[in-house]
PDB file of C-alpha atoms in Angstrom:
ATOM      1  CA  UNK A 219      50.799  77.733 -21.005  1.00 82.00           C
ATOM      2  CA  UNK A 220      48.294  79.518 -18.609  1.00 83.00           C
ATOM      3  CA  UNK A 221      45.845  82.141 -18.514  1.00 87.00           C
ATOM      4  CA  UNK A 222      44.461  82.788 -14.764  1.00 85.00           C
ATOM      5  CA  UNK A 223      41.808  85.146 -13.288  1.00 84.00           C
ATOM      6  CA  UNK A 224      41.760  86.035  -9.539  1.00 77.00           C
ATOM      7  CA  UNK A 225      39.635  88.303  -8.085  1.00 72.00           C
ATOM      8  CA  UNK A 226      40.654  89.092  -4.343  1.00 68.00           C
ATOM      9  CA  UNK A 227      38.576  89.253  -1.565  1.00 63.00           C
ATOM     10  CA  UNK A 228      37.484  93.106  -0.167  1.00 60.00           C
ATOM     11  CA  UNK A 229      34.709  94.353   2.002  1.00 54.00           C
ATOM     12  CA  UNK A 230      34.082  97.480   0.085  1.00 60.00           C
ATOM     13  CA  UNK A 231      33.308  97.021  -3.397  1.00 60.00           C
ATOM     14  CA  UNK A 232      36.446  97.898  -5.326  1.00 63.00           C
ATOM     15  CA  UNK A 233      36.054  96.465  -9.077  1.00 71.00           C
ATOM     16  CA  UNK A 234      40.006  94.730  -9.515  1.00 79.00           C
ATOM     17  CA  UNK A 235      40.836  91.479 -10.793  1.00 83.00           C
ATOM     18  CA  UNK A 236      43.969  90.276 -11.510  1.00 87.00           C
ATOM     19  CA  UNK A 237      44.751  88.689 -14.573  1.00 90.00           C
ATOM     20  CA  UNK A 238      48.191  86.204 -15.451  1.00 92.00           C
ATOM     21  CA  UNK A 239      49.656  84.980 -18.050  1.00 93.00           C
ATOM     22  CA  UNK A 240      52.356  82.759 -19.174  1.00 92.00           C
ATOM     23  CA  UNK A 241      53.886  79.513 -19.326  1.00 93.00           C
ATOM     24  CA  UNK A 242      56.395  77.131 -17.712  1.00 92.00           C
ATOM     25  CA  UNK A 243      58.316  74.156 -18.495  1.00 95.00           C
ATOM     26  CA  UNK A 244      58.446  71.214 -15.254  1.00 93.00           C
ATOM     27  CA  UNK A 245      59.914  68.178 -14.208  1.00 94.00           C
ATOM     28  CA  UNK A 246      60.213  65.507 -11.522  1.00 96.00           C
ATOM     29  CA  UNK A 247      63.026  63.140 -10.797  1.00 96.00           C
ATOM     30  CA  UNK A 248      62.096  60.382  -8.624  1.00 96.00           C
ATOM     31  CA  UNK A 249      65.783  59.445  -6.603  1.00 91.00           C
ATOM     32  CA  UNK A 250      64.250  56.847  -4.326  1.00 94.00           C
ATOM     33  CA  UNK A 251      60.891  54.855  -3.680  1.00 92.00           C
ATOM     34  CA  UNK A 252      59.787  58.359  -1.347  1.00 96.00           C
ATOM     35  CA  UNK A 253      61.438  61.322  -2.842  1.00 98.00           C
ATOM     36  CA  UNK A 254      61.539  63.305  -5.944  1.00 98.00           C
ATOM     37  CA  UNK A 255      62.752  66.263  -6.869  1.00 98.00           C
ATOM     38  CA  UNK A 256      61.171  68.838  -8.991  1.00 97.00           C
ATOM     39  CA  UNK A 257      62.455  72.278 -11.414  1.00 96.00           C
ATOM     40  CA  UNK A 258      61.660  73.923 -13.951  1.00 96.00           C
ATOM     41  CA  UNK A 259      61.563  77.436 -14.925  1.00 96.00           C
ATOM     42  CA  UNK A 260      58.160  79.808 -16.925  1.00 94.00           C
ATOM     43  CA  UNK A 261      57.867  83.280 -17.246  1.00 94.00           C
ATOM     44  CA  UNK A 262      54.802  85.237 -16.011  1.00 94.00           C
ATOM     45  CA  UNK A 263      53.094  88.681 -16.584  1.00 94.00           C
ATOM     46  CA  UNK A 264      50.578  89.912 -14.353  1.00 92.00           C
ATOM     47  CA  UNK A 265      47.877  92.584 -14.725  1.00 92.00           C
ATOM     48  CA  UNK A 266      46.319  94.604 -12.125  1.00 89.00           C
ATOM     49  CA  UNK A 267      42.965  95.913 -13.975  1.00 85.00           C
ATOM     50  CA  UNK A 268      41.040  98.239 -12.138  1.00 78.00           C
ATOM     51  CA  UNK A 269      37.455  99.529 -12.672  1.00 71.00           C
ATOM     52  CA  UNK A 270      36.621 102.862 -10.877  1.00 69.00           C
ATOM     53  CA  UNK A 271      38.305 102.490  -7.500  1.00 74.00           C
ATOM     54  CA  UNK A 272      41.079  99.684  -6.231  1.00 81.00           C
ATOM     55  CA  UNK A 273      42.571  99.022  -2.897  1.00 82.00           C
ATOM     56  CA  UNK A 274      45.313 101.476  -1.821  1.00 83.00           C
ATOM     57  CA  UNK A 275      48.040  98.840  -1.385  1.00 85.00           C
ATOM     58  CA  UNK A 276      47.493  97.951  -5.372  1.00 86.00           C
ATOM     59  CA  UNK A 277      47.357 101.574  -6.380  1.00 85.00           C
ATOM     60  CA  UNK A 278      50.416 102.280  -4.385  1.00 85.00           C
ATOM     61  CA  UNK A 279      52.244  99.047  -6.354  1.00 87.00           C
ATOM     62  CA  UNK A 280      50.568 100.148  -9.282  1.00 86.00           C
ATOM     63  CA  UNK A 281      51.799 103.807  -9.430  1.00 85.00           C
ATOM     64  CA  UNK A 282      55.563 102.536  -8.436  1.00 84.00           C
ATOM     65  CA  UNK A 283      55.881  99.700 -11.041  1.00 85.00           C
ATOM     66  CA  UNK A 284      53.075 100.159 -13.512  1.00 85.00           C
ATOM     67  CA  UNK A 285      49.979  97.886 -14.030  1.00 88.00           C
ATOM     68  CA  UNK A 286      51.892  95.260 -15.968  1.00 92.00           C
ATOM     69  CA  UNK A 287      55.020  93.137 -14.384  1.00 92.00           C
ATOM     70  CA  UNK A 288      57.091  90.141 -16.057  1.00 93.00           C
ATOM     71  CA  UNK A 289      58.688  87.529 -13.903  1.00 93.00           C
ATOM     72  CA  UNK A 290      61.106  84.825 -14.985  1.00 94.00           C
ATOM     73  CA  UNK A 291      60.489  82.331 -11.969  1.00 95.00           C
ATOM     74  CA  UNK A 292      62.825  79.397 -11.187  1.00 96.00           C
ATOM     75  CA  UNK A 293      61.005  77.003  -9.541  1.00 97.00           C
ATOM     76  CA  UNK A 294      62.700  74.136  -6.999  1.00 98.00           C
ATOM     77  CA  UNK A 295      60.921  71.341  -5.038  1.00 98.00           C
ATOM     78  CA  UNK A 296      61.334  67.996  -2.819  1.00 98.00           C
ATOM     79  CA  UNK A 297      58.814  65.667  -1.871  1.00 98.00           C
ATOM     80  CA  UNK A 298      58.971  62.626   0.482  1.00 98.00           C
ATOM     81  CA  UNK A 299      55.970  60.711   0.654  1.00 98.00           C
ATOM     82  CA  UNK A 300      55.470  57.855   3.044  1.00 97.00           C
ATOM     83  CA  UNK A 301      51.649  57.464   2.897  1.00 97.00           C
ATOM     84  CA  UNK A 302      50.285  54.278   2.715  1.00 95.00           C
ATOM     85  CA  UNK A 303      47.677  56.249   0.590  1.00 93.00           C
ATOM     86  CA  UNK A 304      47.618  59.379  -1.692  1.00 90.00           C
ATOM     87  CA  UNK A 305      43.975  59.574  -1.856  1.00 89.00           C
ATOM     88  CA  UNK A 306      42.887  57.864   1.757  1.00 91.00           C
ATOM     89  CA  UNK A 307      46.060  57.926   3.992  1.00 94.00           C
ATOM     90  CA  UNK A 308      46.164  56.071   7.381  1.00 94.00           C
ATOM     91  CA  UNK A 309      49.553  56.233   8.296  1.00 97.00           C
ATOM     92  CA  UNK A 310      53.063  57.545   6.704  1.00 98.00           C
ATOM     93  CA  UNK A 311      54.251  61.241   6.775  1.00 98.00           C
ATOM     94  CA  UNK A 312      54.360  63.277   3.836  1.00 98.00           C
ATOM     95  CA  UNK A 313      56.949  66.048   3.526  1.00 98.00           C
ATOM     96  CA  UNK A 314      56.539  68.977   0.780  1.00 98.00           C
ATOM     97  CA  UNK A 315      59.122  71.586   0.379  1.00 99.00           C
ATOM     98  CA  UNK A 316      58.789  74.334  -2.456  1.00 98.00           C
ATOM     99  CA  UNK A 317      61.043  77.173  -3.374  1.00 98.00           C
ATOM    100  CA  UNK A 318      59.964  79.852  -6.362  1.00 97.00           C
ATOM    101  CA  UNK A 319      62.991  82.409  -7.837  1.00 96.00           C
ATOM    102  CA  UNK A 320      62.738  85.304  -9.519  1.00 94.00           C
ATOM    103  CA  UNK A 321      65.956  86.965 -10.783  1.00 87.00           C
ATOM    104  CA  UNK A 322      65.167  88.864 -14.244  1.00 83.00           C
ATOM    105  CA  UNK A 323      62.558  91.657 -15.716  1.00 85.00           C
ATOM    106  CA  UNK A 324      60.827  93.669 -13.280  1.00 90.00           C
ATOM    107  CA  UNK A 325      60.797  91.326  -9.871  1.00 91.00           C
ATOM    108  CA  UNK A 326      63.343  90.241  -7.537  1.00 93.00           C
ATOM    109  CA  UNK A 327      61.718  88.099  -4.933  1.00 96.00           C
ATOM    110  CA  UNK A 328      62.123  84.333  -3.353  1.00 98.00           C
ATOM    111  CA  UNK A 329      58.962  82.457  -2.562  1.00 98.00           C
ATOM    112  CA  UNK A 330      58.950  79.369  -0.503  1.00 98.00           C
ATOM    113  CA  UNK A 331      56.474  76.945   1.185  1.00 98.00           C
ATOM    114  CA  UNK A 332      56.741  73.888   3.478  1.00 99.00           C
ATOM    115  CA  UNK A 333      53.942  71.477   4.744  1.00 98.00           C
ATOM    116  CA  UNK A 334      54.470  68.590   6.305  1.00 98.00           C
ATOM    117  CA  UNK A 335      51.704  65.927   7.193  1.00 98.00           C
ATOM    118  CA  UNK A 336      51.523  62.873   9.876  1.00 98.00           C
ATOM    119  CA  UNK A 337      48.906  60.061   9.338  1.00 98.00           C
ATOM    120  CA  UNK A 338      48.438  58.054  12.663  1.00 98.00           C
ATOM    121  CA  UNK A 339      46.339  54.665  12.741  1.00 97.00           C
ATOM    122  CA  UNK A 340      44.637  54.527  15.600  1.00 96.00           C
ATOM    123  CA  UNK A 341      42.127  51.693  14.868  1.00 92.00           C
ATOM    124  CA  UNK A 342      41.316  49.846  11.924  1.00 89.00           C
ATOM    125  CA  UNK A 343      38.830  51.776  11.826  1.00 90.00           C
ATOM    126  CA  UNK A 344      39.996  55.733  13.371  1.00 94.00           C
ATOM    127  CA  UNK A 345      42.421  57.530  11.740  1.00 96.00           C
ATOM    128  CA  UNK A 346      44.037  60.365  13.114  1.00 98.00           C
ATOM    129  CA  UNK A 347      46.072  63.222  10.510  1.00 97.00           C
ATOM    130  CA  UNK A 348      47.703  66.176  11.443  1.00 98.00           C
ATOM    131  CA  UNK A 349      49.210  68.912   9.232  1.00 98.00           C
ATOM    132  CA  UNK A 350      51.378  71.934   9.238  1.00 98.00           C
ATOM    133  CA  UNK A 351      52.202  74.634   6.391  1.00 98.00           C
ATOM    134  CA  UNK A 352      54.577  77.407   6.758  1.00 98.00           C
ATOM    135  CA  UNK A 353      54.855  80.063   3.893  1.00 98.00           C
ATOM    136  CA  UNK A 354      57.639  83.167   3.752  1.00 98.00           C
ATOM    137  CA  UNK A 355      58.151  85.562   0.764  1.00 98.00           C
ATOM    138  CA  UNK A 356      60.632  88.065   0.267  1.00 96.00           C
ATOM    139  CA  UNK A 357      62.149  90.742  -1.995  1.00 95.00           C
ATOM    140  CA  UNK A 358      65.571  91.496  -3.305  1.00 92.00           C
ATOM    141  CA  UNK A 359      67.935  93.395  -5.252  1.00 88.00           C
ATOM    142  CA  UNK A 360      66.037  96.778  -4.263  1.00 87.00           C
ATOM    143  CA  UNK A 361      62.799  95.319  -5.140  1.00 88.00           C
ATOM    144  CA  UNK A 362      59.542  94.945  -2.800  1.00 90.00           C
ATOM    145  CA  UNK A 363      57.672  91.376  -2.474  1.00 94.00           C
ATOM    146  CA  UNK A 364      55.299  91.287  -5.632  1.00 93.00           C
ATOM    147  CA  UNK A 365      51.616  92.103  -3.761  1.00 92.00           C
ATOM    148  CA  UNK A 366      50.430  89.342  -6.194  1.00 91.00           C
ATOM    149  CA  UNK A 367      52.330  86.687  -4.856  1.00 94.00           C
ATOM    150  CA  UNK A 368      50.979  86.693  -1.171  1.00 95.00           C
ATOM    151  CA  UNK A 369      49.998  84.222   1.399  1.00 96.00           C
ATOM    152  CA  UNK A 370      46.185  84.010   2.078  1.00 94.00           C
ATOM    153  CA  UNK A 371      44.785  82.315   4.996  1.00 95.00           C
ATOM    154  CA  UNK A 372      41.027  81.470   6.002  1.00 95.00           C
ATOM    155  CA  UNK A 373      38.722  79.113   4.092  1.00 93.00           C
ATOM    156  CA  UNK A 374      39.137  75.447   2.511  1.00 89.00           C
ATOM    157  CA  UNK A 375      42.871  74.640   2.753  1.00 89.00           C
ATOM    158  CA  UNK A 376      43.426  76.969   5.602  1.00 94.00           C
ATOM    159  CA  UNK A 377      41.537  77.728   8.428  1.00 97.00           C
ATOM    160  CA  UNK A 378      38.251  76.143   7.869  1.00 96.00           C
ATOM    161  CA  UNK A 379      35.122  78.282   9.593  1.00 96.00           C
ATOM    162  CA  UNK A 380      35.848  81.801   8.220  1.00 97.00           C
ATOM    163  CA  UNK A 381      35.746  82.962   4.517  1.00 94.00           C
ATOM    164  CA  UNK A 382      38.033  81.919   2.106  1.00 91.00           C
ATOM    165  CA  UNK A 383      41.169  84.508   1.865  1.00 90.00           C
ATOM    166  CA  UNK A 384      39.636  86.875   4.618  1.00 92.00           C
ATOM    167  CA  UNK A 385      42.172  86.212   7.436  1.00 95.00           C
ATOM    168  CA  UNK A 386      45.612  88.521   7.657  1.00 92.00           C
ATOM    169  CA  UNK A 387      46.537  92.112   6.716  1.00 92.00           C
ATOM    170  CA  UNK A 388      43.543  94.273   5.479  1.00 89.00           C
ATOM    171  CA  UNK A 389      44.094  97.522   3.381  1.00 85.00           C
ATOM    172  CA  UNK A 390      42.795 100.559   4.091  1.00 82.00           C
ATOM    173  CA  UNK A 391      40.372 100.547   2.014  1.00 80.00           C
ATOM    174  CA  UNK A 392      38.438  97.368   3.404  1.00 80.00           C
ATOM    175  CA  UNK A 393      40.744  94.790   1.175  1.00 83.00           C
ATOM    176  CA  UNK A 394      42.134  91.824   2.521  1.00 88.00           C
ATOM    177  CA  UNK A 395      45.645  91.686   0.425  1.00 89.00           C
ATOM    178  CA  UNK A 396      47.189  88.380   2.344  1.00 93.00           C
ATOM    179  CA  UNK A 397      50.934  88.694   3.006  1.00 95.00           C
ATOM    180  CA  UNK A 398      54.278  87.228   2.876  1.00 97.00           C
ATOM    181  CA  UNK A 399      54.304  84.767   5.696  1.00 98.00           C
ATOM    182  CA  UNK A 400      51.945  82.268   6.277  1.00 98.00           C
ATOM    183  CA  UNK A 401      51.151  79.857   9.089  1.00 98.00           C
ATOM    184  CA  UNK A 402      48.687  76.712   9.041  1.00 98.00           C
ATOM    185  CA  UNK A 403      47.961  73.859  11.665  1.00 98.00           C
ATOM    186  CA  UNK A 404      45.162  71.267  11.216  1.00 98.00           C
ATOM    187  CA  UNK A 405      44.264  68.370  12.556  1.00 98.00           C
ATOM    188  CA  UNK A 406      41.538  65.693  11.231  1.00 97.00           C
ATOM    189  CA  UNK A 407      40.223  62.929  13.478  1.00 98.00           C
ATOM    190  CA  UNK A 408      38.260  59.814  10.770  1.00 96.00           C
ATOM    191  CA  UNK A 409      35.561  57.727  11.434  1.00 95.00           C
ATOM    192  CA  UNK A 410      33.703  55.282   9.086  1.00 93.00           C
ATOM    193  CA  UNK A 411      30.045  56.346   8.037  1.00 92.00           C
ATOM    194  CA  UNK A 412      27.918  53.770  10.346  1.00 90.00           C
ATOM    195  CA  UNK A 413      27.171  50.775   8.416  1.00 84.00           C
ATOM    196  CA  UNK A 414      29.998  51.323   5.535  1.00 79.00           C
ATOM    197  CA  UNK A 415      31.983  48.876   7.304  1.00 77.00           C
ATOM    198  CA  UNK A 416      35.611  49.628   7.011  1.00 78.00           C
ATOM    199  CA  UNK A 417      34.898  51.875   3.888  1.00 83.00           C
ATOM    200  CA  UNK A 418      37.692  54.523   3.715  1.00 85.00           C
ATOM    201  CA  UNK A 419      36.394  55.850   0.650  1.00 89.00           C
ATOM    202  CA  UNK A 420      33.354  57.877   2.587  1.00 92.00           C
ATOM    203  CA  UNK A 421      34.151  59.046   6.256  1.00 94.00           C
ATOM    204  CA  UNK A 422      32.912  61.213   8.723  1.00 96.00           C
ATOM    205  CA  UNK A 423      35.624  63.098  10.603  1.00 97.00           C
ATOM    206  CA  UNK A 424      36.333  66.022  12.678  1.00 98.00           C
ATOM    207  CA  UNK A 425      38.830  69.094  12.848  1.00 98.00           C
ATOM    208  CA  UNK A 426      40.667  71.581  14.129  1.00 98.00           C
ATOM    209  CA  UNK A 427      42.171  74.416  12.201  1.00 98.00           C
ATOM    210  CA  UNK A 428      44.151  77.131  13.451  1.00 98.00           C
ATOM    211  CA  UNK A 429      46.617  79.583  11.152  1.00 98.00           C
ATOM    212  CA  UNK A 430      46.750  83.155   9.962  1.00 98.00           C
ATOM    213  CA  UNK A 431      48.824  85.313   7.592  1.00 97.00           C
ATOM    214  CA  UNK A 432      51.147  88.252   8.485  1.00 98.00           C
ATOM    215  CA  UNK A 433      52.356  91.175   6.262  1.00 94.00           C
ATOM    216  CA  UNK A 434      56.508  92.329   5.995  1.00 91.00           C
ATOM    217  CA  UNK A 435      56.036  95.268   8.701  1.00 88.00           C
ATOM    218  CA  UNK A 436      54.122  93.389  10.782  1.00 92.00           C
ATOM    219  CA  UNK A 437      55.380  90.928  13.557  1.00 92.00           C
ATOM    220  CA  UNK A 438      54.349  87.094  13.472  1.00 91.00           C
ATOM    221  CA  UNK A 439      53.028  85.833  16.495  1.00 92.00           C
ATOM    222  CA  UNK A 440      50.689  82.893  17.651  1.00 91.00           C
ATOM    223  CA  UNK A 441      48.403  85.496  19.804  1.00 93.00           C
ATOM    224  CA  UNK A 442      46.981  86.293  16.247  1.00 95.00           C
ATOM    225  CA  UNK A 443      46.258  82.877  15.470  1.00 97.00           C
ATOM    226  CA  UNK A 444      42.148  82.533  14.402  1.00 98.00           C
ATOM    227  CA  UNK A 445      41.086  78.766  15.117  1.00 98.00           C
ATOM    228  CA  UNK A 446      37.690  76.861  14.481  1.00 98.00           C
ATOM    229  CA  UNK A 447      36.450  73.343  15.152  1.00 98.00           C
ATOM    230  CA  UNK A 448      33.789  71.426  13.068  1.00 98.00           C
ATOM    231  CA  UNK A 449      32.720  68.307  11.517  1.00 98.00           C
ATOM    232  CA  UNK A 450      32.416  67.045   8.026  1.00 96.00           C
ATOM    233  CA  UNK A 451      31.850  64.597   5.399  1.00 95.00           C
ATOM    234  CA  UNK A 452      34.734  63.086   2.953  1.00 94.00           C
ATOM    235  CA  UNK A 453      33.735  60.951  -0.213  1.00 92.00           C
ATOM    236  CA  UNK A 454      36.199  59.839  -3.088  1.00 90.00           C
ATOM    237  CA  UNK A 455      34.160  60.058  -5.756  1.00 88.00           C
ATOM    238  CA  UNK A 456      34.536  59.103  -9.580  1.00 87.00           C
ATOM    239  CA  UNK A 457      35.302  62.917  -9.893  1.00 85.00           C
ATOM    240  CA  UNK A 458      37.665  63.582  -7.276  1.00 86.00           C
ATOM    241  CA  UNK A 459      37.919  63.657  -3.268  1.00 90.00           C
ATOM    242  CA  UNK A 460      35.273  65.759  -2.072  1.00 93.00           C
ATOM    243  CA  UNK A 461      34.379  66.854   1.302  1.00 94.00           C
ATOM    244  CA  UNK A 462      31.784  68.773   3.207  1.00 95.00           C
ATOM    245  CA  UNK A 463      32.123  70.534   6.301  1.00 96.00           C
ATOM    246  CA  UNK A 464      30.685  72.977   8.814  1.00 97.00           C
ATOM    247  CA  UNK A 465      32.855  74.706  11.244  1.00 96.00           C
ATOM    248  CA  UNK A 466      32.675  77.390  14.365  1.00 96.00           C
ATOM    249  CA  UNK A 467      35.599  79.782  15.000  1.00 97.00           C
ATOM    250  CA  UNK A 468      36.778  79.050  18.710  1.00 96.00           C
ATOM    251  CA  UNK A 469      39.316  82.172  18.272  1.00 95.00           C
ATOM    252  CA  UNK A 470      38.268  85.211  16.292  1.00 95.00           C
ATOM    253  CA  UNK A 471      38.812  88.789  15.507  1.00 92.00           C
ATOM    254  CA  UNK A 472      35.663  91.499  15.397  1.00 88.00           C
ATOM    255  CA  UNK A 473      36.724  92.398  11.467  1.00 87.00           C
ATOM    256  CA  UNK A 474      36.974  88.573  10.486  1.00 91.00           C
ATOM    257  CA  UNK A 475      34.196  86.915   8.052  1.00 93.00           C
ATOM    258  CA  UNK A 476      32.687  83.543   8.891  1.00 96.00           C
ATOM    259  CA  UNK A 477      31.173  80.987   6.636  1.00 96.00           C
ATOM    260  CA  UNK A 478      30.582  77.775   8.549  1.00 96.00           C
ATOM    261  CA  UNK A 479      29.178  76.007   6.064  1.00 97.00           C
ATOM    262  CA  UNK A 480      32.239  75.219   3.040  1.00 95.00           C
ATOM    263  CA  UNK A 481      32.550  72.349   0.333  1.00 92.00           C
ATOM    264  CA  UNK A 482      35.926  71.020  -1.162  1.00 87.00           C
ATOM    265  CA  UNK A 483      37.122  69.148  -4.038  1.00 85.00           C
ATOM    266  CA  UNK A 484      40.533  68.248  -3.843  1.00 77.00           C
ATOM    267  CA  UNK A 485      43.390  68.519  -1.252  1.00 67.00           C
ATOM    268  CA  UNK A 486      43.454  66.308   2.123  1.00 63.00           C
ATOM    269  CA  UNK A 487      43.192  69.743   4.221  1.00 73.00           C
TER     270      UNK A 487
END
């Protein structure tokens, strides 16, 4: 069972949030010492709430479907993991694929992601990783992609250097509203923290991000890519993997937000 709030990024003010609900039952079946494969299957509703004014594209969804829509997802998944190293990888490659179904109540749509990561020793003590994700979305049966279940791009897990969520389509209205392809490319380049020895645990390192995110009438292409370059600090601590970094855009837009300053629990990009 889960209850989630999400309040989307916008440049205007607009008072929305959007609220989910539901549950779903998973599982994953390990077929060799690298793979697994997961399903499962939950049912959803999502609530657009709106205070006194809301981004046309929501309105527009809202006013053709209502403020309320159930999904029955079906969710499929592979991974192959050859890291030496969930938490501090320095070599392997790790492949995620991830495909989401809906075929009952009031969506039709198929949701799928891809990432795939490369972990290259180049030194016992320099450790080069590179990642790419690739996200598409689409409707069916009559029915348009769910605005709820788009892409965003920008931020930790993304392009680091500009706000989180802020990259891709922007409403009307001043909203950034993602979209139903995604695109991200990173690369991290690890050294130890001078006089930590051989310490994996806390690194300094530096990066390159580059992605964006593309709505259905628009067309993808890698002249829209944003990009920034920084330098950071990673630490698995008792609590988690953190990191710190602070980034510059290299590529930009005039509309897009930067924050070059961004901390992260979590995720290896």
């Amino acid at each position: 069972m889960f209850y989630r709030t999400a309040r989307p990024i916008n440049s205007q003010g607009e008072d929305y949030k959007l609220v989910t609900q539901g549950g779903a039952i998973r599982f994953g079946v390990p077929f060799s010492e690298f793979d697994t494969v997961f399903f499962g299957a939950g049912w959803e509703r999502t609530q657009i709430e709106a205070g006194v004014s809301i981004p046309n594209s929501y309105f527009l969804y809202r006013e053709a479907f209502g403020d309320t829509t159930d999904s029955l997802p079906l969710t499929l998944g592979w991974q192959r993991d050859g890291r030496d190293s969930a938490l501090v990888p320095t070599s392997g490659l790790y492949q995620r694929l991830n495909a989401e179904w809906s075929v009952a109540l009031d969506t039709r749509y198929l949701r799928t992601n891809y990432q795939i990561q490369q972990w290259i020793p180049l030194s016992k003590k320099y450790t080069l990783g590179l990642n790419a994700e690739a996200g598409w979305g689409k409707g069916f049966g009559g029915r348009p992609y769910p605005i709820f279940k788009n892409f965003y791009g920008g931020g930790l897990g993304s392009v680091r250097g500009f706000d989180q969520s802020s990259l891709g389509p922007i409403d009307v209205t001043g909203a950034y509203i993602g979209g139903n392809r995604k695109l991200n490319l990173n690369a991290e380049f690890y050294v130890p923290v001078p006089g930590s020895g051989n310490d994996r645990t806390l690194r300094l390192f530096g990066y390159l991000d580059a992605g964006n995110v593309w709505g259905e009438d628009e067309k993808l292409s890698l002249g829209d890519l944003r990009a920034a370059a920084g330098i950071g600090l990673s630490w698995v601590s008792p609590v988690g993997p953190l990191k710190i970094s602070y980034g510059q855009p290299v590529r930009k837009f005039a509309q897009d937000r930067i924050q070059k300053l961004q901390f992260q629990i979590g995720t290896a990009f």
